[in-house]
Coordinates of C-alpha atoms in Angstrom, one line a residue:
M125 CA 18.3 12.1 49.5
S126 CA 17.4 15.3 47.7
T127 CA 13.8 15.8 47.0
P128 CA 12.9 16.2 43.3
T129 CA 11.2 19.5 42.5
P130 CA 7.5 19.6 41.4
L131 CA 8.8 20.2 37.8
S132 CA 10.6 16.9 37.9
H133 CA 7.6 15.1 39.3
T134 CA 5.4 16.4 36.5
A135 CA 7.9 15.7 33.8
L136 CA 8.5 12.1 35.0
A137 CA 4.8 11.2 35.3
A138 CA 4.9 9.1 32.1
C139 CA 8.0 7.2 33.2
T140 CA 8.0 3.9 35.0
A141 CA 8.7 3.5 38.7
L142 CA 12.0 1.9 37.7
D143 CA 13.0 4.9 35.6
R144 CA 12.2 7.3 38.5
A145 CA 14.0 5.2 41.0
F146 CA 17.1 5.1 38.9
A147 CA 17.1 8.9 38.6
E148 CA 16.5 9.3 42.3
F149 CA 19.3 6.9 43.1
L150 CA 21.7 9.0 41.1
Q151 CA 20.4 12.1 42.9
S152 CA 21.0 10.4 46.3
Q153 CA 24.6 9.6 45.4
V154 CA 25.6 12.9 43.7
P155 CA 23.0 15.5 44.3
S156 CA 22.2 18.1 41.6
T157 CA 20.5 21.4 42.0
D158 CA 19.2 21.4 38.4
P159 CA 15.9 19.5 38.2
R160 CA 16.5 18.9 34.5
H161 CA 19.2 16.4 35.3
L162 CA 16.8 14.2 37.1
V163 CA 14.5 14.2 34.1
L164 CA 17.4 13.4 31.7
A165 CA 18.5 10.4 33.8
A166 CA 15.0 9.0 34.0
L167 CA 14.4 9.5 30.2
T168 CA 17.7 7.7 29.4
S169 CA 16.5 4.7 31.5
H170 CA 13.0 5.1 29.8
Q171 CA 14.5 4.8 26.3
M172 CA 16.6 1.8 27.3
G173 CA 13.4 0.1 28.4
R174 CA 11.8 0.8 25.1
G175 CA 14.7 -0.8 23.1
H176 CA 16.8 2.3 22.4
T177 CA 20.4 2.2 23.3
C178 CA 20.5 5.9 24.2
L179 CA 18.6 9.1 24.5
D180 CA 18.8 11.2 21.3
L181 CA 19.1 14.7 22.6
Q182 CA 18.6 16.4 19.3
A183 CA 15.4 14.4 18.6
L184 CA 14.3 15.1 22.2
Q185 CA 14.4 18.8 21.5
A186 CA 12.8 18.6 18.1
Q187 CA 10.1 15.9 18.5
P188 CA 9.9 14.7 22.1
A189 CA 6.5 12.9 21.8
A190 CA 7.5 10.8 18.9
L191 CA 10.9 10.0 20.4
L192 CA 9.6 8.9 23.8
G193 CA 6.3 7.3 22.6
W194 CA 4.3 9.8 24.7
T195 CA 1.2 11.9 24.0
A196 CA 1.6 15.5 23.1
A197 CA 0.3 16.5 26.6
Q198 CA 2.9 14.3 28.3
A199 CA 5.7 15.7 26.2
Q200 CA 4.6 19.3 27.0
A201 CA 5.4 18.7 30.7
L202 CA 9.1 18.5 29.8
P203 CA 11.3 21.6 30.2
S204 CA 11.7 23.4 26.9
D205 CA 15.5 23.6 27.3
L206 CA 16.0 20.1 28.6
S207 CA 18.7 18.9 26.1
A208 CA 20.9 21.9 27.0
A209 CA 21.3 20.6 30.5
A210 CA 23.1 17.4 29.4
A211 CA 26.5 19.2 29.2
S212 CA 26.4 19.9 33.0
L213 CA 25.1 16.4 34.1
P214 CA 27.1 15.5 37.2
W215 CA 26.5 11.8 36.5
C216 CA 28.6 11.9 33.3
Q217 CA 31.8 13.0 35.0
G218 CA 34.6 10.5 35.5
E219 CA 35.7 7.3 33.8
G220 CA 33.2 5.1 35.7
A221 CA 30.3 7.5 35.6
P222 CA 26.9 5.8 35.2
L223 CA 25.9 8.0 32.2
V224 CA 27.9 8.8 29.1
L225 CA 27.4 11.8 26.9
A226 CA 28.7 11.0 23.4
G227 CA 28.3 11.8 19.8
P228 CA 29.0 14.9 17.8
A229 CA 28.1 18.3 19.3
H230 CA 25.3 18.9 16.8
A231 CA 23.7 15.5 17.6
P232 CA 24.6 14.4 21.2
L233 CA 23.5 11.1 22.6
L234 CA 23.1 10.2 26.3
Y235 CA 23.8 6.6 27.3
L236 CA 23.7 4.3 30.3
R237 CA 27.3 3.2 30.6
R238 CA 26.6 -0.4 30.0
A239 CA 24.8 0.3 26.7
Y240 CA 27.6 2.7 25.6
Q241 CA 30.3 0.1 26.3
A242 CA 28.3 -2.6 24.4
E243 CA 27.9 -0.3 21.4
Q244 CA 31.5 0.7 21.4
S245 CA 32.5 -2.9 21.6
V246 CA 30.4 -3.7 18.5
M247 CA 31.8 -0.8 16.5
Q248 CA 35.4 -1.6 17.4
A249 CA 34.9 -5.3 16.5
L250 CA 33.2 -4.4 13.2
R251 CA 36.0 -2.0 12.2
A252 CA 38.6 -4.7 13.1
R253 CA 36.8 -7.2 10.9
M254 CA 36.5 -4.8 8.0
A255 CA 40.2 -4.0 8.3
Q256 CA 41.2 -7.6 7.7
P257 CA 42.9 -8.4 4.4
V258 CA 40.5 -10.0 1.9
W259 CA 41.0 -13.7 1.1
D260 CA 42.6 -14.6 -2.2
M261 CA 40.2 -16.3 -4.5
P262 CA 41.5 -19.5 -6.1
G263 CA 41.5 -19.8 -9.9
D264 CA 38.5 -22.2 -10.0
T265 CA 36.3 -19.8 -7.9
A266 CA 34.6 -18.4 -11.0
A267 CA 33.8 -21.9 -12.3
H268 CA 32.4 -22.9 -9.0
L269 CA 30.3 -19.8 -8.7
N270 CA 28.9 -20.4 -12.2
A271 CA 28.1 -24.0 -11.3
L272 CA 26.3 -22.9 -8.1
F273 CA 24.6 -20.0 -9.9
P274 CA 24.1 -20.9 -13.5
P275 CA 25.0 -17.9 -15.7
Q276 CA 22.2 -15.6 -16.8
S277 CA 22.1 -13.6 -20.1
P278 CA 24.3 -10.6 -19.8
T279 CA 22.4 -7.4 -19.1
P280 CA 23.1 -4.1 -17.5
M281 CA 19.6 -3.9 -15.9
P282 CA 19.8 -3.9 -12.1
A283 CA 16.7 -6.1 -11.8
Q284 CA 18.6 -8.9 -13.6
I285 CA 21.5 -8.9 -11.1
D286 CA 21.9 -12.2 -9.4
W287 CA 22.3 -10.8 -5.9
Q288 CA 22.7 -14.3 -4.4
K289 CA 25.8 -14.8 -6.5
V290 CA 27.1 -11.4 -5.5
A291 CA 26.5 -12.1 -1.8
C292 CA 28.2 -15.5 -2.1
A293 CA 31.3 -14.0 -3.7
L294 CA 31.7 -11.1 -1.3
A295 CA 31.3 -13.5 1.7
A296 CA 33.9 -15.8 0.3
R297 CA 36.6 -13.0 0.4
S298 CA 35.7 -11.3 3.6
S299 CA 35.7 -11.9 7.4
L300 CA 32.4 -10.0 7.6
T301 CA 29.3 -10.2 5.5
L302 CA 25.8 -8.8 6.1
I303 CA 23.1 -10.4 3.9
T304 CA 19.7 -8.8 4.2
G305 CA 16.5 -9.4 2.3
G306 CA 12.8 -10.0 2.8
P307 CA 11.1 -13.5 3.1
G308 CA 11.8 -15.9 0.3
T309 CA 14.7 -13.9 -1.2
G310 CA 17.1 -16.8 -0.7
K311 CA 19.3 -15.9 2.3
T312 CA 19.6 -19.5 3.4
T313 CA 20.1 -20.8 -0.1
T314 CA 22.9 -18.3 -0.6
V315 CA 24.6 -19.5 2.6
V316 CA 24.4 -23.1 1.6
R317 CA 26.0 -22.4 -1.7
L318 CA 28.7 -20.3 0.1
L319 CA 29.4 -23.3 2.3
A320 CA 29.7 -25.5 -0.7
L321 CA 32.2 -23.0 -2.3
L322 CA 34.3 -22.7 0.9
T323 CA 34.2 -26.5 1.4
A324 CA 35.6 -26.9 -2.2
Q325 CA 38.3 -24.5 -1.5
A326 CA 39.2 -26.1 1.8
R327 CA 39.4 -29.6 0.2
A328 CA 41.7 -28.2 -2.5
A329 CA 44.0 -26.9 0.2
A330 CA 43.6 -30.1 2.3
Q331 CA 42.3 -28.1 5.2
P332 CA 39.3 -28.7 7.4
L333 CA 36.4 -26.2 7.4
R334 CA 34.9 -25.8 10.9
I335 CA 31.4 -24.5 10.6
R336 CA 29.1 -23.2 13.4
L337 CA 25.4 -22.3 12.7
A338 CA 23.2 -20.3 15.1
A339 CA 20.0 -18.3 15.5
P340 CA 18.6 -16.2 18.4
T341 CA 15.8 -18.7 19.3
G342 CA 15.4 -22.5 19.3
K343 CA 12.6 -22.2 16.7
A344 CA 14.7 -20.1 14.4
A345 CA 17.7 -22.5 14.8
S346 CA 15.5 -25.5 14.0
R347 CA 14.1 -23.8 10.9
L348 CA 17.6 -22.8 9.8
G349 CA 18.6 -26.5 10.0
E350 CA 15.6 -27.6 8.0
S351 CA 16.3 -25.0 5.3
I352 CA 19.9 -26.0 5.0
Q353 CA 19.1 -29.7 4.7
S354 CA 16.6 -28.9 1.9
A355 CA 19.0 -26.6 0.1
I356 CA 21.9 -29.1 0.2
A357 CA 19.8 -31.5 -2.0
H358 CA 19.8 -28.9 -4.8
L359 CA 23.6 -28.3 -4.9
P360 CA 25.4 -29.5 -8.1
P361 CA 26.7 -33.0 -7.6
T362 CA 30.3 -31.9 -8.0
L363 CA 29.9 -29.4 -5.1
R364 CA 27.6 -31.5 -2.8
I365 CA 28.5 -31.2 0.9
E366 CA 27.7 -33.1 4.0
A367 CA 25.2 -31.4 6.3
P368 CA 27.1 -29.1 8.8
P369 CA 26.6 -29.4 12.5
A370 CA 23.1 -28.7 13.7
P371 CA 22.4 -25.0 14.3
E372 CA 22.4 -23.8 18.0
T373 CA 20.8 -21.0 19.8
L374 CA 23.1 -18.0 20.3
H375 CA 22.8 -18.6 24.1
R376 CA 24.2 -22.1 23.7
L377 CA 26.9 -21.1 21.1
L378 CA 28.2 -18.3 23.3
Q379 CA 27.7 -20.1 26.6
F380 CA 25.4 -17.3 27.8
T381 CA 24.2 -17.6 31.3
P382 CA 22.9 -15.0 33.8
D383 CA 26.4 -14.3 35.0
A384 CA 27.9 -14.2 31.5
P385 CA 28.5 -10.4 31.4
L386 CA 30.9 -10.9 34.3
R387 CA 32.9 -13.6 32.5
E388 CA 35.3 -13.2 29.6
V389 CA 33.8 -14.3 26.3
P390 CA 35.3 -17.7 25.1
E391 CA 36.7 -17.6 21.6
L392 CA 35.1 -20.1 19.2
A393 CA 37.2 -22.7 17.4
C394 CA 35.8 -22.1 13.9
D395 CA 36.4 -21.0 10.4
V396 CA 32.8 -19.9 9.5
V397 CA 30.0 -18.7 11.7
V398 CA 26.5 -18.2 10.2
V399 CA 23.8 -16.5 12.3
D400 CA 20.3 -16.4 10.9
E401 CA 17.5 -14.0 12.0
A402 CA 20.1 -11.4 12.9
S403 CA 17.4 -8.7 13.2
M404 CA 16.4 -10.3 16.5
I405 CA 19.9 -9.9 18.1
D406 CA 20.2 -7.2 20.7
L407 CA 23.1 -4.9 21.2
E408 CA 24.8 -6.8 24.1
M409 CA 24.4 -10.2 22.5
M410 CA 25.9 -8.8 19.3
A411 CA 28.8 -7.5 21.2
R412 CA 29.3 -11.0 22.8
L413 CA 29.0 -12.7 19.4
L414 CA 31.6 -10.4 17.8
A415 CA 34.0 -11.0 20.7
A416 CA 33.6 -14.8 20.3
V417 CA 34.3 -15.1 16.6
P418 CA 38.0 -14.9 15.8
L419 CA 39.1 -12.4 13.2
S420 CA 40.5 -15.3 11.2
A421 CA 37.0 -16.7 10.7
R422 CA 34.2 -15.6 8.4
L423 CA 31.1 -14.2 10.1
I424 CA 27.9 -14.1 8.0
L425 CA 24.8 -12.4 9.5
L426 CA 21.5 -13.1 7.8
G427 CA 18.3 -11.1 8.4
D428 CA 15.6 -8.9 7.2
K429 CA 16.5 -5.3 8.2
D430 CA 12.8 -4.3 8.0
Q431 CA 11.5 -6.8 10.4
L432 CA 10.9 -6.2 14.1
A433 CA 14.1 -5.5 16.0
S434 CA 15.1 -7.4 19.2
V435 CA 13.0 -7.2 22.3
E436 CA 16.0 -6.0 24.3
A437 CA 17.8 -2.8 23.5
G438 CA 19.3 -2.2 20.1
A439 CA 18.3 -2.5 16.4
V440 CA 21.7 -3.7 15.3
M441 CA 20.8 -5.2 11.9
A442 CA 18.5 -2.3 11.0
Q443 CA 21.1 0.3 11.7
L444 CA 24.0 -1.5 10.1
C445 CA 21.9 -2.2 6.9
E446 CA 20.4 1.2 6.7
G447 CA 20.6 2.4 3.1
A448 CA 21.5 -1.1 1.8
A449 CA 18.9 -0.8 -0.9
L450 CA 21.2 1.9 -2.5
G451 CA 24.2 -0.4 -2.5
G452 CA 26.8 2.3 -1.9
Y453 CA 29.6 0.2 -3.4
S454 CA 32.9 1.7 -4.4
A455 CA 34.0 1.5 -8.0
E456 CA 36.8 -0.9 -6.9
T457 CA 34.2 -3.3 -5.3
A458 CA 32.0 -3.1 -8.4
D459 CA 35.0 -4.0 -10.6
W460 CA 35.8 -6.9 -8.4
I461 CA 32.2 -8.2 -8.4
Q462 CA 32.2 -7.9 -12.2
A463 CA 35.5 -9.8 -12.6
H464 CA 34.5 -12.7 -10.2
T465 CA 30.8 -13.1 -10.8
G466 CA 30.0 -11.4 -14.1
Q467 CA 27.4 -9.3 -12.4
D468 CA 27.2 -5.6 -13.2
V469 CA 26.4 -3.6 -10.1
R470 CA 27.6 -0.2 -11.4
A471 CA 24.1 1.2 -10.9
F472 CA 24.7 0.6 -7.1
V473 CA 28.0 2.5 -6.9
S474 CA 28.0 5.4 -4.5
P475 CA 27.1 8.5 -6.7
T476 CA 29.3 10.8 -4.6
G477 CA 32.4 8.6 -5.0
R478 CA 32.6 8.3 -1.2
S479 CA 31.5 4.8 0.0
A480 CA 31.3 3.5 3.6
A481 CA 33.5 0.6 4.4
L482 CA 30.5 -1.4 5.7
A483 CA 28.7 -1.1 2.3
Q484 CA 31.4 -3.3 0.7
H485 CA 30.4 -6.0 3.1
T486 CA 26.6 -5.7 2.7
V487 CA 24.3 -7.3 0.2
M488 CA 20.6 -6.9 -0.1
L489 CA 18.7 -9.7 -1.8
R490 CA 15.7 -8.3 -3.7
H491 CA 13.8 -11.0 -5.5
S492 CA 11.3 -12.9 -3.4
R493 CA 10.5 -16.5 -4.3
R494 CA 7.9 -16.9 -1.5
F495 CA 5.4 -14.5 -3.2
A496 CA 5.6 -12.4 -6.3
A497 CA 5.8 -8.6 -5.9
D498 CA 2.5 -8.3 -7.8
S499 CA 0.7 -10.9 -5.7
G500 CA -1.7 -9.7 -3.0
I501 CA 0.7 -10.5 -0.1
G502 CA 3.6 -9.1 -2.1
Q503 CA 1.8 -5.8 -2.7
W504 CA 0.7 -5.5 0.9
A505 CA 4.3 -6.2 2.1
L506 CA 5.8 -3.6 -0.2
A507 CA 3.2 -0.9 0.6
V508 CA 3.4 -1.4 4.4
N509 CA 7.2 -1.6 4.4
A510 CA 7.5 1.6 2.4
G511 CA 5.0 3.4 4.7
E512 CA 2.8 4.1 1.7
V513 CA -0.5 5.0 3.4
K514 CA -2.1 5.9 0.1
A515 CA -1.2 2.5 -1.4
V516 CA -2.5 0.7 1.7
K517 CA -5.8 2.6 1.4
T518 CA -6.0 1.4 -2.2
L519 CA -5.4 -2.1 -1.2
L520 CA -8.0 -1.9 1.5
A521 CA -10.5 -0.6 -1.1
E522 CA -9.7 -3.6 -3.4
C523 CA -9.9 -6.1 -0.5
A524 CA -13.6 -6.1 0.2
A525 CA -14.5 -7.4 3.6
T526 CA -15.4 -11.0 3.6
S527 CA -18.8 -11.7 5.1
A528 CA -19.5 -14.7 7.4
A529 CA -21.2 -16.5 4.5
Q530 CA -18.1 -15.9 2.3
A531 CA -15.5 -16.7 4.9
S532 CA -15.0 -20.2 3.6
L533 CA -14.4 -19.1 0.0
F534 CA -11.1 -17.2 0.3
A535 CA -11.3 -16.1 -3.3
A536 CA -8.1 -14.0 -3.1
D537 CA -4.7 -14.5 -1.4
V538 CA -5.5 -11.6 0.9
D539 CA -8.9 -11.4 2.6
M540 CA -10.2 -8.9 5.1
L541 CA -12.7 -9.3 8.0
N542 CA -14.1 -6.1 9.4
V543 CA -15.4 -7.1 12.9
P544 CA -16.5 -4.7 15.7
R545 CA -15.3 -7.0 18.5
W546 CA -13.5 -10.2 19.4
P547 CA -15.0 -12.8 19.6
H548 CA -17.2 -12.8 16.5
P549 CA -19.1 -15.6 14.7
A550 CA -17.3 -14.8 11.4
L551 CA -13.9 -15.2 13.2
A552 CA -14.9 -18.5 14.7
Q553 CA -15.8 -19.8 11.2
V554 CA -12.5 -18.7 9.7
V555 CA -10.5 -20.2 12.5
R556 CA -12.3 -23.6 12.4
Q557 CA -11.8 -23.8 8.6
G558 CA -8.2 -22.8 8.9
W559 CA -7.5 -25.8 11.1
S560 CA -10.1 -28.1 9.5
A561 CA -7.6 -30.3 7.8
W562 CA -5.6 -30.6 11.0
S563 CA -8.7 -31.4 13.0
D564 CA -9.6 -34.2 10.5
L565 CA -6.1 -35.6 10.9
L566 CA -6.3 -35.4 14.7
A567 CA -9.7 -37.0 14.9
P568 CA -8.6 -40.7 15.0
W569 CA -6.2 -40.0 17.9
R570 CA -9.1 -38.8 20.1
A571 CA -10.3 -42.4 20.5
P572 CA -9.8 -43.9 24.0
S573 CA -7.3 -46.5 22.9
A574 CA -5.4 -44.5 20.4
V575 CA -1.6 -44.5 20.5
C576 CA 0.1 -41.8 18.4
S577 CA 3.3 -42.8 16.5
D578 CA 6.2 -40.5 15.8
A579 CA 5.3 -40.3 12.1
A580 CA 1.7 -39.3 13.0
A581 CA 2.9 -36.7 15.5
M582 CA 5.2 -35.2 12.9
A583 CA 2.4 -35.1 10.3
L584 CA 0.1 -33.4 12.9
L585 CA 2.8 -30.8 13.8
Q586 CA 3.4 -30.0 10.1
R587 CA -0.3 -29.7 9.3
F588 CA -1.0 -27.6 12.4
A589 CA 1.6 -25.0 11.1
D590 CA -0.4 -24.6 7.9
F591 CA -2.5 -22.0 9.7
Q592 CA -1.7 -19.6 12.4
V593 CA -3.4 -16.7 14.3
L594 CA -1.1 -13.8 15.0
C595 CA -1.9 -10.9 17.4
A596 CA -0.3 -7.5 17.6
L597 CA -0.9 -7.3 21.3
R598 CA -0.5 -9.7 24.3
S599 CA -3.2 -8.4 26.6
G600 CA -6.6 -6.8 26.2
P601 CA -9.7 -8.0 24.3
W602 CA -7.7 -8.3 21.1
G603 CA -4.6 -9.7 22.7
V604 CA -3.2 -13.1 22.4
V605 CA -4.3 -14.3 25.9
H606 CA -7.9 -13.5 25.3
V607 CA -7.8 -14.7 21.7
N608 CA -6.4 -18.1 22.8
Q609 CA -9.2 -18.5 25.3
C610 CA -11.8 -17.8 22.6
I611 CA -10.2 -20.2 20.1
S612 CA -10.0 -23.0 22.7
R613 CA -13.8 -22.8 23.0
W614 CA -14.3 -22.6 19.2
M615 CA -12.1 -25.7 18.8
G616 CA -14.4 -27.6 21.3
E617 CA -11.8 -28.1 24.0
G618 CA -12.9 -28.7 27.6
A619 CA -11.8 -27.3 30.9
E620 CA -8.8 -29.7 31.3
T621 CA -5.3 -28.2 31.3
W622 CA -4.0 -30.9 29.1
Y623 CA -6.1 -32.4 26.4
I624 CA -5.5 -34.2 23.1
G625 CA -4.5 -31.6 20.5
R626 CA -3.5 -28.8 22.8
P627 CA -0.8 -26.8 21.1
V628 CA 1.8 -25.2 23.4
M629 CA 4.8 -23.0 23.0
V630 CA 7.8 -23.1 25.2
T631 CA 8.4 -19.7 26.8
R632 CA 11.8 -20.3 28.5
N633 CA 14.9 -22.2 27.5
D634 CA 15.1 -25.6 29.3
P635 CA 18.5 -27.3 28.6
N636 CA 17.5 -30.3 30.7
L637 CA 14.6 -31.1 28.4
K638 CA 16.5 -29.9 25.4
L639 CA 13.7 -27.4 24.6
M640 CA 14.2 -23.8 23.6
N641 CA 12.0 -20.6 23.9
G642 CA 9.7 -20.7 20.9
D643 CA 9.5 -24.5 20.4
V644 CA 5.9 -25.5 19.6
G645 CA 4.5 -28.9 20.6
L646 CA 1.2 -30.9 20.5
C647 CA -0.3 -32.9 23.4
L648 CA -1.1 -36.4 22.0
P649 CA -1.9 -39.9 23.4
T650 CA 0.9 -42.4 23.8
A651 CA 1.1 -45.9 25.3
N652 CA 2.2 -44.2 28.5
G653 CA -0.6 -41.5 28.6
L654 CA -0.6 -38.0 27.3
R655 CA 2.7 -36.6 26.1
V656 CA 3.7 -33.5 24.3
A657 CA 5.4 -34.0 20.9
F658 CA 8.1 -31.6 19.7
A659 CA 9.8 -31.8 16.3
Q660 CA 13.6 -31.6 16.6
A661 CA 15.9 -32.1 13.7
G662 CA 13.4 -34.3 11.8
H663 CA 12.6 -36.4 14.9
I664 CA 9.9 -36.4 17.6
R665 CA 10.8 -35.7 21.2
W666 CA 8.1 -36.7 23.7
V667 CA 7.9 -34.8 27.0
L668 CA 5.7 -35.5 30.0
P669 CA 3.2 -32.6 30.4
S670 CA 4.0 -32.2 34.1
R671 CA 7.6 -31.4 33.3
L672 CA 6.6 -28.4 31.2
D673 CA 6.4 -25.6 33.7
A674 CA 7.1 -22.8 31.1
V675 CA 4.6 -23.2 28.3
E676 CA 1.5 -21.5 27.1
T677 CA -1.4 -22.4 24.7
V678 CA -0.6 -21.3 21.2
W679 CA -3.7 -21.3 19.1
A680 CA -2.6 -17.7 18.7
M681 CA 0.9 -16.1 19.2
T682 CA 2.2 -12.6 19.1
V683 CA 3.8 -11.3 15.9
H684 CA 7.0 -11.0 17.9
K685 CA 7.0 -14.7 18.7
S686 CA 6.3 -15.6 15.0
Q687 CA 9.6 -14.2 13.8
G688 CA 11.6 -16.9 12.1
S689 CA 8.5 -18.8 11.2
E690 CA 6.3 -19.1 8.1
F691 CA 2.7 -20.4 7.7
A692 CA 0.6 -21.2 4.6
H693 CA -2.3 -19.1 5.9
V694 CA -2.0 -16.3 8.5
L695 CA -4.9 -14.6 10.3
L696 CA -3.5 -11.3 11.5
V697 CA -5.5 -9.7 14.3
L698 CA -5.2 -5.9 14.9
P699 CA -6.9 -4.2 17.8
D700 CA -9.6 -1.6 17.6
T701 CA -7.5 1.3 19.1
P702 CA -4.0 2.5 18.4
S703 CA -1.1 1.3 20.5
P704 CA 2.6 2.3 20.7
V705 CA 3.6 -1.2 19.5
L706 CA 1.6 -0.9 16.3
T707 CA 4.2 0.1 13.7
R708 CA 4.9 -0.7 10.1
E709 CA 7.7 -3.1 11.2
L710 CA 5.1 -5.2 13.2
I711 CA 2.5 -5.2 10.4
Y712 CA 5.2 -6.0 7.8
T713 CA 6.5 -8.9 9.9
G714 CA 3.0 -10.3 10.4
I715 CA 2.1 -10.0 6.7
T716 CA 5.3 -11.7 5.6
R717 CA 4.8 -14.8 7.8
A718 CA 2.1 -15.8 5.3
K719 CA 3.2 -17.9 2.3
T720 CA 0.0 -18.3 0.3
R721 CA -2.9 -16.6 2.2
L722 CA -3.4 -13.7 4.5
T723 CA -6.6 -12.7 6.3
L724 CA -6.6 -9.3 8.0
V725 CA -8.9 -8.9 11.0
L726 CA -9.7 -5.2 11.4
A727 CA -12.0 -3.5 13.8
S728 CA -10.8 -0.1 12.5
Q729 CA -9.0 0.5 9.3
S730 CA -7.6 3.7 10.7
V731 CA -5.6 1.7 13.2
L732 CA -3.9 -0.1 10.3
L733 CA -3.3 3.2 8.4
Q734 CA -1.8 4.8 11.5
A735 CA 0.5 1.8 12.1
T736 CA 1.7 2.0 8.5
A737 CA 2.6 5.6 9.0
T738 CA 4.5 4.9 12.2
R739 CA 8.1 3.7 11.9
V740 CA 10.3 2.5 14.7
L741 CA 13.4 4.7 14.8
R742 CA 15.6 3.3 17.5
S743 CA 18.2 5.7 18.8
G744 CA 21.8 4.5 18.6
G745 CA 25.3 5.3 17.3
L746 CA 25.8 2.3 15.0
S747 CA 24.2 4.0 12.0
E748 CA 27.4 5.9 11.4
L749 CA 28.9 2.6 10.2
S750 CA 25.9 1.9 7.8
P751 CA 26.1 2.1 4.0
E752 CA 24.1 5.3 4.0
N753 CA 26.6 7.2 6.0

C-alpha cells in the first residue's frame, strides 16, 4: 500500500479513522501519486458521515471551514488547490468507480457512488411522477372543497389565502404533492380533508380507495394516527369517512431490513400514500419510498422544511422545498387554483415567468394554530428560523431571567433561566413543578398493594407528556445522559433500575414486542408486578421490564428524538460552549415542540446567538428540482 505523504496526514487530522481508512483503501487498490486525491476521498467520506450526500467542491474552495465543520486552523491544513485535483481522481474512472464526479463545471460535486445512485434514483422518480397527466376533477369537486373549507370573503391579500384548500386541491389532481409548514399549520387536517375528497370521488365512481399512512418513527406514526382520528370527527357529515388503516413506520411499510438494499423494492398495492414528518427521511429511504409507490397512486409528503433533517445522509425535504415560501407557481397553475378553489395566488406566481415543475406540486402552509405569530413562542420561532440575531437579542432582553424564587410563577409563555452550571437549584425547582401534576397523579400507585388499570396508565402517560426536558447534546455536563441522572435524583428515585414512575424511551425497533424506536412508556405496578405501559392506538400495551433490552430513561430527551412530538411545556437546555450540532434548525425544532410554554436554560446567551446565526446547508444535487431553481 502506498504511504500517504506528510501533507495528507496533516490535512486528514480532523477526519475520523473511518474516513482515513476509506481513502487509504482506495489508495491501496489504485495508487495515486497526487496526495490531494487521498484528501478528497477522505473528505467525501467525512461529509457523508455528517449528513451530506456529496462533497461540494466549489464551497470547499470558497469556505472550507464552514463546509466541513472544522476550525479555521484545521481548514488551513488543506491544500489551496484541492478542488482542482478532482478532475484527475483515479477513483472516479469507470462505470463502477467508488467515487462519482458530477454536477456542472462551475459547481462540481464529488459523491460516494452509493449516495450518487440514491440521489439519481430520487430525481428520476420525482421527474416521472411530475410528468404524469393530472387527474380530471369531477364536477362536484368545487362543492366538496367548499364544504370541507367553508368559503372566506373574497380578497386579493395573500395573508387571506386558504393554503390548506389550495394544498388539498393540488394534491387531488396530482401523483405528487409536497406540503410543508411549521407546527400547527394544519398539515394533518389538510390530508384528512383530502382523503375525504378522494373518498367521495371514489364512491361516485364505485371504486375502492386503498390508503397507506406512514411516518419515519413509531412515535411519529402513532401521533399521525391520533391526529387523523381527531380530524375525522370535524369533517362535514356528508363527507365523513371511516378511519383509514393505522399508520406504519416507513421501515414496516417498505419491508426494510438490513439486507433491503440488496433486494428489489416491492411495489405497494395502493391508491394514496401519505407520509408525515418527511423532513426526517434520509436520501436512501426516500429513494426506496419513491420506488415502492406506483405512478398510478398519489404520494403526499408532509413535513416542516425548517426542522432538523434526517440523522442519515440527505436533507431531502429541505432541498425539495427550498424557496417554497415564494410559491413559484406558473400563471397556468394560478388560474387552475382560482377556478377550482376560488383562491387568488397570483402574488405567488414566478416573477420571471419561468417556474420549476416541482413548484406546481408544492404548497407551504403559513398560518399556525398552535401559537399566534405575535405570541412569545411564535416570535421566538420566527426570529430563530429566519436567523435574525438582532431579533433574538431583543427577545432575550425582553425575557428577563427567572430567579429561583420566581421559577414557579411563569408569568409569560417564554421564560429564561441563566444558570452557570447543571445541576442548579433553580433547575430542580422548575423540573419538579413541571411534573408536579403528574407526580400527584402517580402518588396513589406507589402504595404497596396498588394495581394500575389501563385507564390510569393512559392518564399518566398523557399527563407526563405535558412537560418535557429537551437537550441539544447527548453527552457532557449539559447532555441528556447527565441531565437524566440529575432529574432522577430530583424526582426522588432510588438506585433501582426499575421503579414505579420510571419513564423510558425505546431506542430500537422491536417487531416482536410491537414497539418502535421513540415509543415512550412508564413503569407501573400491576397484579403481576412491575410492567411498562405503552400507549398504542388508544390502548395500553403492558411489557415485562426484563424484555426491554433497548430502552433508556427519558426524563430528558435530545431535540432530535423529540421530532414529531409536542408538549405543553418545554424546558430547552443549551450548553455553555458552542458545538457543531447547535444550529438554528435545532433551536427552532426545540422551540416549536412547545405548545403553550417554553423555558430556555442558558449558561451563555452567546451560544444561543451563535446557533441562531448558524444554518445547516447540506450539500446535494436535489436542490436543482426545488421551486427556487
